[in-house]
Amino acid sequence: MQALVAERAEDDPDALYEWASVHDYLGKEQEAVPLYRAALDRGLSEPRGAQGMVQLANSLRNAGAPKAVVDLLRNQPSYETTGDAVQTFLALALRDAGRPDETLRVALTALAQTLPLYSRVIANSPQIGRSY
């Protein structure tokens, strides 16, 4: 992979993303984080942009930075490519940050969208209405 990445321009967002993914796969999250950030900053296009955001969040969480994940994902939309992965990793980071009520709120909000009969009941629950 390193040889393939070396064939691309140094600031190529796709190459940076792939190189970050390799580091992630090898359990080198600390090294993957700046590579994901660089890929996203340089305009990583979809569908890799959505995947890069989620993978950056997961690397940050695995590196012990749940607050950084919450800050990163707090206002991120869901993407067709990744579905509710943004909300899933946000909930995990909130849990890691010791914020169980917010964890439940995020998780139930994402889940409510999939419930054919009870989505409105869950979405209108007083526990869901509070912001994080």
mmCIF file of N, CA and C in Angstrom:
data_model
loop_
_atom_site.group_PDB
_atom_site.id
_atom_site.type_symbol
_atom_site.label_atom_id
_atom_site.label_comp_id
_atom_site.label_asym_id
_atom_site.label_seq_id
_atom_site.Cartn_x
_atom_site.Cartn_y
_atom_site.Cartn_z
ATOM 1 N N MET A 1 0.826 -1.187 0.000
ATOM 2 C CA MET A 1 0.000 0.000 0.000
ATOM 3 C C MET A 1 0.871 1.251 0.000
ATOM 4 N N GLN A 2 1.959 1.205 0.723
ATOM 5 C CA GLN A 2 2.843 2.365 0.782
ATOM 6 C C GLN A 2 3.365 2.717 -0.610
ATOM 7 N N ALA A 3 3.675 1.728 -1.413
ATOM 8 C CA ALA A 3 4.147 1.979 -2.781
ATOM 9 C C ALA A 3 3.048 2.619 -3.616
ATOM 10 N N LEU A 4 1.826 2.161 -3.459
ATOM 11 C CA LEU A 4 0.702 2.748 -4.208
ATOM 12 C C LEU A 4 0.454 4.194 -3.782
ATOM 13 N N VAL A 5 0.498 4.446 -2.495
ATOM 14 C CA VAL A 5 0.293 5.802 -1.989
ATOM 15 C C VAL A 5 1.401 6.722 -2.496
ATOM 16 N N ALA A 6 2.605 6.202 -2.569
ATOM 17 C CA ALA A 6 3.744 7.002 -3.021
ATOM 18 C C ALA A 6 3.613 7.420 -4.493
ATOM 19 N N GLU A 7 2.805 6.700 -5.260
ATOM 20 C CA GLU A 7 2.586 7.046 -6.664
ATOM 21 C C GLU A 7 1.705 8.281 -6.820
ATOM 22 N N ARG A 8 0.995 8.647 -5.784
ATOM 23 C CA ARG A 8 0.065 9.774 -5.822
ATOM 24 C C ARG A 8 0.740 11.023 -5.277
ATOM 25 N N ALA A 9 0.129 12.169 -5.543
ATOM 26 C CA ALA A 9 0.634 13.431 -4.998
ATOM 27 C C ALA A 9 0.598 13.371 -3.470
ATOM 28 N N GLU A 10 1.512 14.057 -2.829
ATOM 29 C CA GLU A 10 1.636 14.023 -1.373
ATOM 30 C C GLU A 10 0.367 14.483 -0.658
ATOM 31 N N ASP A 11 -0.373 15.398 -1.278
ATOM 32 C CA ASP A 11 -1.586 15.930 -0.648
ATOM 33 C C ASP A 11 -2.863 15.365 -1.263
ATOM 34 N N ASP A 12 -2.776 14.247 -1.973
ATOM 35 C CA ASP A 12 -3.942 13.604 -2.584
ATOM 36 C C ASP A 12 -4.854 13.066 -1.483
ATOM 37 N N PRO A 13 -6.098 13.557 -1.385
ATOM 38 C CA PRO A 13 -6.964 13.135 -0.282
ATOM 39 C C PRO A 13 -7.294 11.642 -0.298
ATOM 40 N N ASP A 14 -7.430 11.059 -1.490
ATOM 41 C CA ASP A 14 -7.733 9.625 -1.549
ATOM 42 C C ASP A 14 -6.553 8.790 -1.058
ATOM 43 N N ALA A 15 -5.348 9.191 -1.437
ATOM 44 C CA ALA A 15 -4.162 8.469 -0.982
ATOM 45 C C ALA A 15 -3.987 8.613 0.531
ATOM 46 N N LEU A 16 -4.213 9.811 1.040
ATOM 47 C CA LEU A 16 -4.118 10.027 2.490
ATOM 48 C C LEU A 16 -5.139 9.170 3.237
ATOM 49 N N TYR A 17 -6.364 9.109 2.697
ATOM 50 C CA TYR A 17 -7.414 8.285 3.310
ATOM 51 C C TYR A 17 -7.009 6.812 3.332
ATOM 52 N N GLU A 18 -6.507 6.323 2.206
ATOM 53 C CA GLU A 18 -6.108 4.911 2.141
ATOM 54 C C GLU A 18 -4.953 4.630 3.099
ATOM 55 N N TRP A 19 -4.011 5.538 3.189
ATOM 56 C CA TRP A 19 -2.873 5.360 4.080
ATOM 57 C C TRP A 19 -3.341 5.401 5.542
ATOM 58 N N ALA A 20 -4.280 6.283 5.842
ATOM 59 C CA ALA A 20 -4.861 6.323 7.192
ATOM 60 C C ALA A 20 -5.559 4.999 7.506
ATOM 61 N N SER A 21 -6.285 4.477 6.543
ATOM 62 C CA SER A 21 -7.002 3.212 6.736
ATOM 63 C C SER A 21 -6.045 2.069 7.037
ATOM 64 N N VAL A 22 -4.892 2.063 6.371
ATOM 65 C CA VAL A 22 -3.882 1.041 6.640
ATOM 66 C C VAL A 22 -3.417 1.145 8.091
ATOM 67 N N HIS A 23 -3.129 2.363 8.526
ATOM 68 C CA HIS A 23 -2.695 2.556 9.913
ATOM 69 C C HIS A 23 -3.777 2.090 10.887
ATOM 70 N N ASP A 24 -5.003 2.433 10.573
ATOM 71 C CA ASP A 24 -6.130 1.999 11.400
ATOM 72 C C ASP A 24 -6.168 0.479 11.495
ATOM 73 N N TYR A 25 -6.102 -0.161 10.358
ATOM 74 C CA TYR A 25 -6.176 -1.619 10.294
ATOM 75 C C TYR A 25 -5.074 -2.266 11.129
ATOM 76 N N LEU A 26 -3.916 -1.631 11.148
ATOM 77 C CA LEU A 26 -2.781 -2.166 11.898
ATOM 78 C C LEU A 26 -2.815 -1.803 13.381
ATOM 79 N N GLY A 27 -3.880 -1.117 13.808
ATOM 80 C CA GLY A 27 -4.009 -0.734 15.216
ATOM 81 C C GLY A 27 -3.186 0.482 15.587
ATOM 82 N N LYS A 28 -2.811 1.274 14.594
ATOM 83 C CA LYS A 28 -2.009 2.478 14.831
ATOM 84 C C LYS A 28 -2.893 3.719 14.699
ATOM 85 N N GLU A 29 -3.911 3.781 15.564
ATOM 86 C CA GLU A 29 -4.883 4.860 15.485
ATOM 87 C C GLU A 29 -4.268 6.240 15.643
ATOM 88 N N GLN A 30 -3.289 6.354 16.537
ATOM 89 C CA GLN A 30 -2.645 7.657 16.760
ATOM 90 C C GLN A 30 -2.045 8.190 15.462
ATOM 91 N N GLU A 31 -1.488 7.307 14.659
ATOM 92 C CA GLU A 31 -0.894 7.701 13.386
ATOM 93 C C GLU A 31 -1.953 7.916 12.311
ATOM 94 N N ALA A 32 -3.066 7.232 12.426
ATOM 95 C CA ALA A 32 -4.139 7.365 11.443
ATOM 96 C C ALA A 32 -4.860 8.709 11.562
ATOM 97 N N VAL A 33 -5.014 9.219 12.772
ATOM 98 C CA VAL A 33 -5.788 10.443 13.009
ATOM 99 C C VAL A 33 -5.323 11.618 12.155
ATOM 100 N N PRO A 34 -4.044 11.997 12.170
ATOM 101 C CA PRO A 34 -3.655 13.150 11.349
ATOM 102 C C PRO A 34 -3.806 12.888 9.849
ATOM 103 N N LEU A 35 -3.685 11.645 9.445
ATOM 104 C CA LEU A 35 -3.862 11.313 8.028
ATOM 105 C C LEU A 35 -5.329 11.461 7.615
ATOM 106 N N TYR A 36 -6.249 10.986 8.452
ATOM 107 C CA TYR A 36 -7.677 11.181 8.164
ATOM 108 C C TYR A 36 -8.009 12.673 8.121
ATOM 109 N N ARG A 37 -7.502 13.412 9.100
ATOM 110 C CA ARG A 37 -7.772 14.859 9.133
ATOM 111 C C ARG A 37 -7.255 15.533 7.862
ATOM 112 N N ALA A 38 -6.055 15.170 7.444
ATOM 113 C CA ALA A 38 -5.483 15.759 6.238
ATOM 114 C C ALA A 38 -6.322 15.407 5.011
ATOM 115 N N ALA A 39 -6.766 14.175 4.913
ATOM 116 C CA ALA A 39 -7.597 13.758 3.771
ATOM 117 C C ALA A 39 -8.895 14.557 3.738
ATOM 118 N N LEU A 40 -9.533 14.699 4.881
ATOM 119 C CA LEU A 40 -10.794 15.450 4.950
ATOM 120 C C LEU A 40 -10.554 16.932 4.669
ATOM 121 N N ASP A 41 -9.491 17.499 5.213
ATOM 122 C CA ASP A 41 -9.173 18.909 4.988
ATOM 123 C C ASP A 41 -8.880 19.198 3.518
ATOM 124 N N ARG A 42 -8.380 18.210 2.806
ATOM 125 C CA ARG A 42 -8.038 18.397 1.396
ATOM 126 C C ARG A 42 -9.178 18.023 0.464
ATOM 127 N N GLY A 43 -10.364 17.800 1.028
ATOM 128 C CA GLY A 43 -11.550 17.614 0.201
ATOM 129 C C GLY A 43 -11.840 16.187 -0.215
ATOM 130 N N LEU A 44 -11.642 15.246 0.687
ATOM 131 C CA LEU A 44 -11.966 13.852 0.392
ATOM 132 C C LEU A 44 -13.417 13.769 -0.073
ATOM 133 N N SER A 45 -13.639 13.247 -1.265
ATOM 134 C CA SER A 45 -14.981 13.243 -1.846
ATOM 135 C C SER A 45 -15.767 12.006 -1.417
ATOM 136 N N GLU A 46 -17.067 12.100 -1.636
ATOM 137 C CA GLU A 46 -17.949 10.980 -1.292
ATOM 138 C C GLU A 46 -17.717 9.832 -2.266
ATOM 139 N N PRO A 47 -17.890 8.625 -1.820
ATOM 140 C CA PRO A 47 -18.373 8.200 -0.507
ATOM 141 C C PRO A 47 -17.271 8.129 0.549
ATOM 142 N N ARG A 48 -16.036 8.296 0.137
ATOM 143 C CA ARG A 48 -14.951 8.194 1.109
ATOM 144 C C ARG A 48 -14.994 9.294 2.164
ATOM 145 N N GLY A 49 -15.551 10.452 1.839
ATOM 146 C CA GLY A 49 -15.628 11.535 2.814
ATOM 147 C C GLY A 49 -16.405 11.115 4.049
ATOM 148 N N ALA A 50 -17.554 10.483 3.828
ATOM 149 C CA ALA A 50 -18.371 10.003 4.952
ATOM 150 C C ALA A 50 -17.648 8.904 5.715
ATOM 151 N N GLN A 51 -17.029 8.000 4.979
ATOM 152 C CA GLN A 51 -16.290 6.916 5.627
ATOM 153 C C GLN A 51 -15.101 7.471 6.401
ATOM 154 N N GLY A 52 -14.413 8.446 5.827
ATOM 155 C CA GLY A 52 -13.272 9.052 6.506
ATOM 156 C C GLY A 52 -13.669 9.718 7.813
ATOM 157 N N MET A 53 -14.826 10.379 7.816
ATOM 158 C CA MET A 53 -15.312 11.032 9.034
ATOM 159 C C MET A 53 -15.579 9.991 10.124
ATOM 160 N N VAL A 54 -16.250 8.913 9.754
ATOM 161 C CA VAL A 54 -16.564 7.859 10.720
ATOM 162 C C VAL A 54 -15.277 7.176 11.202
ATOM 163 N N GLN A 55 -14.372 6.901 10.279
ATOM 164 C CA GLN A 55 -13.131 6.224 10.660
ATOM 165 C C GLN A 55 -12.249 7.126 11.519
ATOM 166 N N LEU A 56 -12.238 8.420 11.232
ATOM 167 C CA LEU A 56 -11.520 9.364 12.096
ATOM 168 C C LEU A 56 -12.107 9.322 13.501
ATOM 169 N N ALA A 57 -13.421 9.360 13.594
ATOM 170 C CA ALA A 57 -14.080 9.316 14.899
ATOM 171 C C ALA A 57 -13.723 8.042 15.656
ATOM 172 N N ASN A 58 -13.744 6.921 14.964
ATOM 173 C CA ASN A 58 -13.420 5.664 15.627
ATOM 174 C C ASN A 58 -11.962 5.634 16.078
ATOM 175 N N SER A 59 -11.061 6.156 15.255
ATOM 176 C CA SER A 59 -9.645 6.202 15.635
ATOM 177 C C SER A 59 -9.442 7.093 16.854
ATOM 178 N N LEU A 60 -10.095 8.243 16.868
ATOM 179 C CA LEU A 60 -10.008 9.136 18.025
ATOM 180 C C LEU A 60 -10.537 8.452 19.279
ATOM 181 N N ARG A 61 -11.650 7.768 19.143
ATOM 182 C CA ARG A 61 -12.236 7.069 20.295
ATOM 183 C C ARG A 61 -11.306 5.984 20.796
ATOM 184 N N ASN A 62 -10.748 5.205 19.878
ATOM 185 C CA ASN A 62 -9.811 4.144 20.272
ATOM 186 C C ASN A 62 -8.528 4.707 20.869
ATOM 187 N N ALA A 63 -8.187 5.924 20.488
ATOM 188 C CA ALA A 63 -6.992 6.575 21.032
ATOM 189 C C ALA A 63 -7.276 7.265 22.369
ATOM 190 N N GLY A 64 -8.521 7.145 22.851
ATOM 191 C CA GLY A 64 -8.862 7.685 24.164
ATOM 192 C C GLY A 64 -9.278 9.139 24.164
ATOM 193 N N ALA A 65 -9.854 9.612 23.057
ATOM 194 C CA ALA A 65 -10.271 11.012 22.961
ATOM 195 C C ALA A 65 -11.776 11.130 22.678
ATOM 196 N N PRO A 66 -12.619 10.656 23.611
ATOM 197 C CA PRO A 66 -14.060 10.694 23.338
ATOM 198 C C PRO A 66 -14.611 12.107 23.189
ATOM 199 N N LYS A 67 -14.075 13.083 23.910
ATOM 200 C CA LYS A 67 -14.574 14.452 23.773
ATOM 201 C C LYS A 67 -14.323 14.979 22.360
ATOM 202 N N ALA A 68 -13.180 14.651 21.795
ATOM 203 C CA ALA A 68 -12.882 15.061 20.422
ATOM 204 C C ALA A 68 -13.869 14.440 19.447
ATOM 205 N N VAL A 69 -14.293 13.212 19.722
ATOM 206 C CA VAL A 69 -15.279 12.547 18.864
ATOM 207 C C VAL A 69 -16.630 13.251 18.977
ATOM 208 N N VAL A 70 -17.026 13.565 20.186
ATOM 209 C CA VAL A 70 -18.298 14.271 20.389
ATOM 210 C C VAL A 70 -18.264 15.602 19.644
ATOM 211 N N ASP A 71 -17.172 16.341 19.782
ATOM 212 C CA ASP A 71 -17.053 17.623 19.077
ATOM 213 C C ASP A 71 -17.088 17.437 17.565
ATOM 214 N N LEU A 72 -16.462 16.398 17.074
ATOM 215 C CA LEU A 72 -16.396 16.124 15.638
ATOM 216 C C LEU A 72 -17.752 15.728 15.072
ATOM 217 N N LEU A 73 -18.475 14.874 15.770
ATOM 218 C CA LEU A 73 -19.702 14.283 15.218
ATOM 219 C C LEU A 73 -20.984 14.977 15.635
ATOM 220 N N ARG A 74 -20.914 15.854 16.607
ATOM 221 C CA ARG A 74 -22.113 16.465 17.171
ATOM 222 C C ARG A 74 -23.075 16.993 16.107
ATOM 223 N N ASN A 75 -22.582 17.661 15.094
ATOM 224 C CA ASN A 75 -23.454 18.268 14.084
ATOM 225 C C ASN A 75 -23.318 17.625 12.714
ATOM 226 N N GLN A 76 -22.744 16.424 12.666
ATOM 227 C CA GLN A 76 -22.585 15.740 11.392
ATOM 228 C C GLN A 76 -23.895 15.075 10.988
ATOM 229 N N PRO A 77 -24.252 15.178 9.729
ATOM 230 C CA PRO A 77 -25.454 14.481 9.257
ATOM 231 C C PRO A 77 -25.164 12.994 9.050
ATOM 232 N N SER A 78 -26.213 12.243 8.851
ATOM 233 C CA SER A 78 -26.053 10.856 8.420
ATOM 234 C C SER A 78 -25.831 10.877 6.913
ATOM 235 N N TYR A 79 -25.087 9.923 6.428
ATOM 236 C CA TYR A 79 -24.794 9.816 5.005
ATOM 237 C C TYR A 79 -25.361 8.509 4.475
ATOM 238 N N GLU A 80 -25.755 8.511 3.223
ATOM 239 C CA GLU A 80 -26.291 7.294 2.617
ATOM 240 C C GLU A 80 -25.281 6.152 2.704
ATOM 241 N N THR A 81 -24.032 6.470 2.466
ATOM 242 C CA THR A 81 -22.973 5.456 2.466
ATOM 243 C C THR A 81 -22.800 4.789 3.820
ATOM 244 N N THR A 82 -22.877 5.572 4.881
ATOM 245 C CA THR A 82 -22.580 5.047 6.219
ATOM 246 C C THR A 82 -23.812 4.899 7.104
ATOM 247 N N GLY A 83 -24.972 5.288 6.609
ATOM 248 C CA GLY A 83 -26.191 5.153 7.399
ATOM 249 C C GLY A 83 -26.097 5.925 8.704
ATOM 250 N N ASP A 84 -26.491 5.294 9.779
ATOM 251 C CA ASP A 84 -26.466 5.936 11.097
ATOM 252 C C ASP A 84 -25.154 5.711 11.844
ATOM 253 N N ALA A 85 -24.080 5.456 11.105
ATOM 254 C CA ALA A 85 -22.779 5.235 11.756
ATOM 255 C C ALA A 85 -22.340 6.463 12.549
ATOM 256 N N VAL A 86 -22.618 7.663 12.036
ATOM 257 C CA VAL A 86 -22.237 8.878 12.758
ATOM 258 C C VAL A 86 -22.888 8.875 14.133
ATOM 259 N N GLN A 87 -24.172 8.589 14.180
ATOM 260 C CA GLN A 87 -24.877 8.576 15.458
ATOM 261 C C GLN A 87 -24.402 7.435 16.352
ATOM 262 N N THR A 88 -24.073 6.310 15.750
ATOM 263 C CA THR A 88 -23.580 5.165 16.518
ATOM 264 C C THR A 88 -22.262 5.506 17.204
ATOM 265 N N PHE A 89 -21.322 6.087 16.444
ATOM 266 C CA PHE A 89 -20.028 6.428 17.038
ATOM 267 C C PHE A 89 -20.139 7.609 18.000
ATOM 268 N N LEU A 90 -21.082 8.496 17.748
ATOM 269 C CA LEU A 90 -21.339 9.575 18.703
ATOM 270 C C LEU A 90 -21.831 8.987 20.024
ATOM 271 N N ALA A 91 -22.757 8.042 19.950
ATOM 272 C CA ALA A 91 -23.263 7.407 21.174
ATOM 273 C C ALA A 91 -22.139 6.689 21.922
ATOM 274 N N LEU A 92 -21.289 5.982 21.202
ATOM 275 C CA LEU A 92 -20.166 5.301 21.855
ATOM 276 C C LEU A 92 -19.234 6.300 22.540
ATOM 277 N N ALA A 93 -18.964 7.408 21.873
ATOM 278 C CA ALA A 93 -18.073 8.422 22.459
ATOM 279 C C ALA A 93 -18.716 9.071 23.683
ATOM 280 N N LEU A 94 -20.004 9.337 23.613
ATOM 281 C CA LEU A 94 -20.696 9.907 24.772
ATOM 282 C C LEU A 94 -20.629 8.938 25.953
ATOM 283 N N ARG A 95 -20.799 7.668 25.675
ATOM 284 C CA ARG A 95 -20.685 6.664 26.744
ATOM 285 C C ARG A 95 -19.277 6.668 27.322
ATOM 286 N N ASP A 96 -18.268 6.686 26.439
ATOM 287 C CA ASP A 96 -16.881 6.710 26.906
ATOM 288 C C ASP A 96 -16.584 7.965 27.725
ATOM 289 N N ALA A 97 -17.282 9.055 27.410
ATOM 290 C CA ALA A 97 -17.081 10.321 28.121
ATOM 291 C C ALA A 97 -17.881 10.375 29.423
ATOM 292 N N GLY A 98 -18.591 9.300 29.746
ATOM 293 C CA GLY A 98 -19.348 9.255 30.994
ATOM 294 C C GLY A 98 -20.642 10.047 30.949
ATOM 295 N N ARG A 99 -21.267 10.091 29.778
ATOM 296 C CA ARG A 99 -22.505 10.854 29.606
ATOM 297 C C ARG A 99 -23.640 9.905 29.175
ATOM 298 N N PRO A 100 -24.100 9.042 30.111
ATOM 299 C CA PRO A 100 -25.054 7.990 29.749
ATOM 300 C C PRO A 100 -26.410 8.498 29.254
ATOM 301 N N ASP A 101 -26.923 9.587 29.824
ATOM 302 C CA ASP A 101 -28.223 10.090 29.364
ATOM 303 C C ASP A 101 -28.156 10.535 27.914
ATOM 304 N N GLU A 102 -27.085 11.217 27.558
ATOM 305 C CA GLU A 102 -26.921 11.667 26.179
ATOM 306 C C GLU A 102 -26.686 10.484 25.239
ATOM 307 N N THR A 103 -25.977 9.476 25.742
ATOM 308 C CA THR A 103 -25.762 8.259 24.961
ATOM 309 C C THR A 103 -27.096 7.644 24.585
ATOM 310 N N LEU A 104 -27.948 7.482 25.567
ATOM 311 C CA LEU A 104 -29.264 6.884 25.334
ATOM 312 C C LEU A 104 -30.082 7.736 24.374
ATOM 313 N N ARG A 105 -30.027 9.039 24.527
ATOM 314 C CA ARG A 105 -30.781 9.946 23.674
ATOM 315 C C ARG A 105 -30.359 9.798 22.206
ATOM 316 N N VAL A 106 -29.072 9.808 21.956
ATOM 317 C CA VAL A 106 -28.569 9.694 20.587
ATOM 318 C C VAL A 106 -28.939 8.333 19.994
ATOM 319 N N ALA A 107 -28.733 7.286 20.783
ATOM 320 C CA ALA A 107 -29.024 5.939 20.294
ATOM 321 C C ALA A 107 -30.506 5.758 19.998
ATOM 322 N N LEU A 108 -31.358 6.232 20.897
ATOM 323 C CA LEU A 108 -32.804 6.073 20.674
ATOM 324 C C LEU A 108 -33.310 6.945 19.528
ATOM 325 N N THR A 109 -32.734 8.113 19.351
ATOM 326 C CA THR A 109 -33.124 8.967 18.230
ATOM 327 C C THR A 109 -32.815 8.266 16.918
ATOM 328 N N ALA A 110 -31.643 7.661 16.815
ATOM 329 C CA ALA A 110 -31.281 6.930 15.596
ATOM 330 C C ALA A 110 -32.178 5.711 15.417
ATOM 331 N N LEU A 111 -32.427 4.998 16.488
ATOM 332 C CA LEU A 111 -33.263 3.807 16.423
ATOM 333 C C LEU A 111 -34.706 4.146 16.070
ATOM 334 N N ALA A 112 -35.217 5.249 16.576
ATOM 335 C CA ALA A 112 -36.615 5.623 16.344
ATOM 336 C C ALA A 112 -36.943 5.709 14.861
ATOM 337 N N GLN A 113 -35.980 6.101 14.056
ATOM 338 C CA GLN A 113 -36.212 6.240 12.620
ATOM 339 C C GLN A 113 -36.472 4.906 11.930
ATOM 340 N N THR A 114 -36.119 3.823 12.597
ATOM 341 C CA THR A 114 -36.274 2.499 11.994
ATOM 342 C C THR A 114 -37.523 1.766 12.482
ATOM 343 N N LEU A 115 -38.244 2.353 13.407
ATOM 344 C CA LEU A 115 -39.398 1.675 13.997
ATOM 345 C C LEU A 115 -40.670 1.997 13.215
ATOM 346 N N PRO A 116 -41.284 1.021 12.588
ATOM 347 C CA PRO A 116 -42.465 1.319 11.773
ATOM 348 C C PRO A 116 -43.685 1.751 12.588
ATOM 349 N N LEU A 117 -43.818 1.268 13.811
ATOM 350 C CA LEU A 117 -45.021 1.570 14.579
ATOM 351 C C LEU A 117 -44.809 2.581 15.705
ATOM 352 N N TYR A 118 -43.638 2.660 16.256
ATOM 353 C CA TYR A 118 -43.453 3.430 17.480
ATOM 354 C C TYR A 118 -42.451 4.580 17.354
ATOM 355 N N SER A 119 -42.073 4.919 16.157
ATOM 356 C CA SER A 119 -41.051 5.961 15.979
ATOM 357 C C SER A 119 -41.509 7.290 16.568
ATOM 358 N N ARG A 120 -42.773 7.636 16.397
ATOM 359 C CA ARG A 120 -43.265 8.911 16.917
ATOM 360 C C ARG A 120 -43.259 8.935 18.441
ATOM 361 N N VAL A 121 -43.617 7.824 19.055
ATOM 362 C CA VAL A 121 -43.622 7.740 20.519
ATOM 363 C C VAL A 121 -42.209 7.962 21.059
ATOM 364 N N ILE A 122 -41.231 7.301 20.461
ATOM 365 C CA ILE A 122 -39.848 7.447 20.910
ATOM 366 C C ILE A 122 -39.349 8.860 20.626
ATOM 367 N N ALA A 123 -39.584 9.363 19.421
ATOM 368 C CA ALA A 123 -39.103 10.692 19.038
ATOM 369 C C ALA A 123 -39.697 11.793 19.914
ATOM 370 N N ASN A 124 -40.922 11.603 20.393
ATOM 371 C CA ASN A 124 -41.580 12.613 21.223
ATOM 372 C C ASN A 124 -41.399 12.383 22.718
ATOM 373 N N SER A 125 -40.608 11.406 23.076
ATOM 374 C CA SER A 125 -40.339 11.132 24.481
ATOM 375 C C SER A 125 -39.605 12.318 25.100
ATOM 376 N N PRO A 126 -39.956 12.697 26.326
ATOM 377 C CA PRO A 126 -39.281 13.832 26.971
ATOM 378 C C PRO A 126 -37.765 13.636 27.100
ATOM 379 N N GLN A 127 -37.317 12.399 27.221
ATOM 380 C CA GLN A 127 -35.891 12.151 27.357
ATOM 381 C C GLN A 127 -35.140 12.449 26.064
ATOM 382 N N ILE A 128 -35.801 12.363 24.923
ATOM 383 C CA ILE A 128 -35.176 12.579 23.624
ATOM 384 C C ILE A 128 -35.057 14.072 23.334
ATOM 385 N N GLY A 129 -35.978 14.853 23.816
ATOM 386 C CA GLY A 129 -36.026 16.270 23.473
ATOM 387 C C GLY A 129 -34.890 17.118 24.004
ATOM 388 N N ARG A 130 -34.159 16.649 24.964
ATOM 389 C CA ARG A 130 -33.073 17.450 25.533
ATOM 390 C C ARG A 130 -31.854 17.401 24.618
ATOM 391 N N SER A 131 -31.212 18.537 24.476
ATOM 392 C CA SER A 131 -30.042 18.579 23.588
ATOM 393 C C SER A 131 -28.785 18.180 24.327
ATOM 394 N N TYR A 132 -27.799 17.787 23.584
ATOM 395 C CA TYR A 132 -26.489 17.428 24.139
ATOM 396 C C TYR A 132 -25.530 18.452 23.640
#
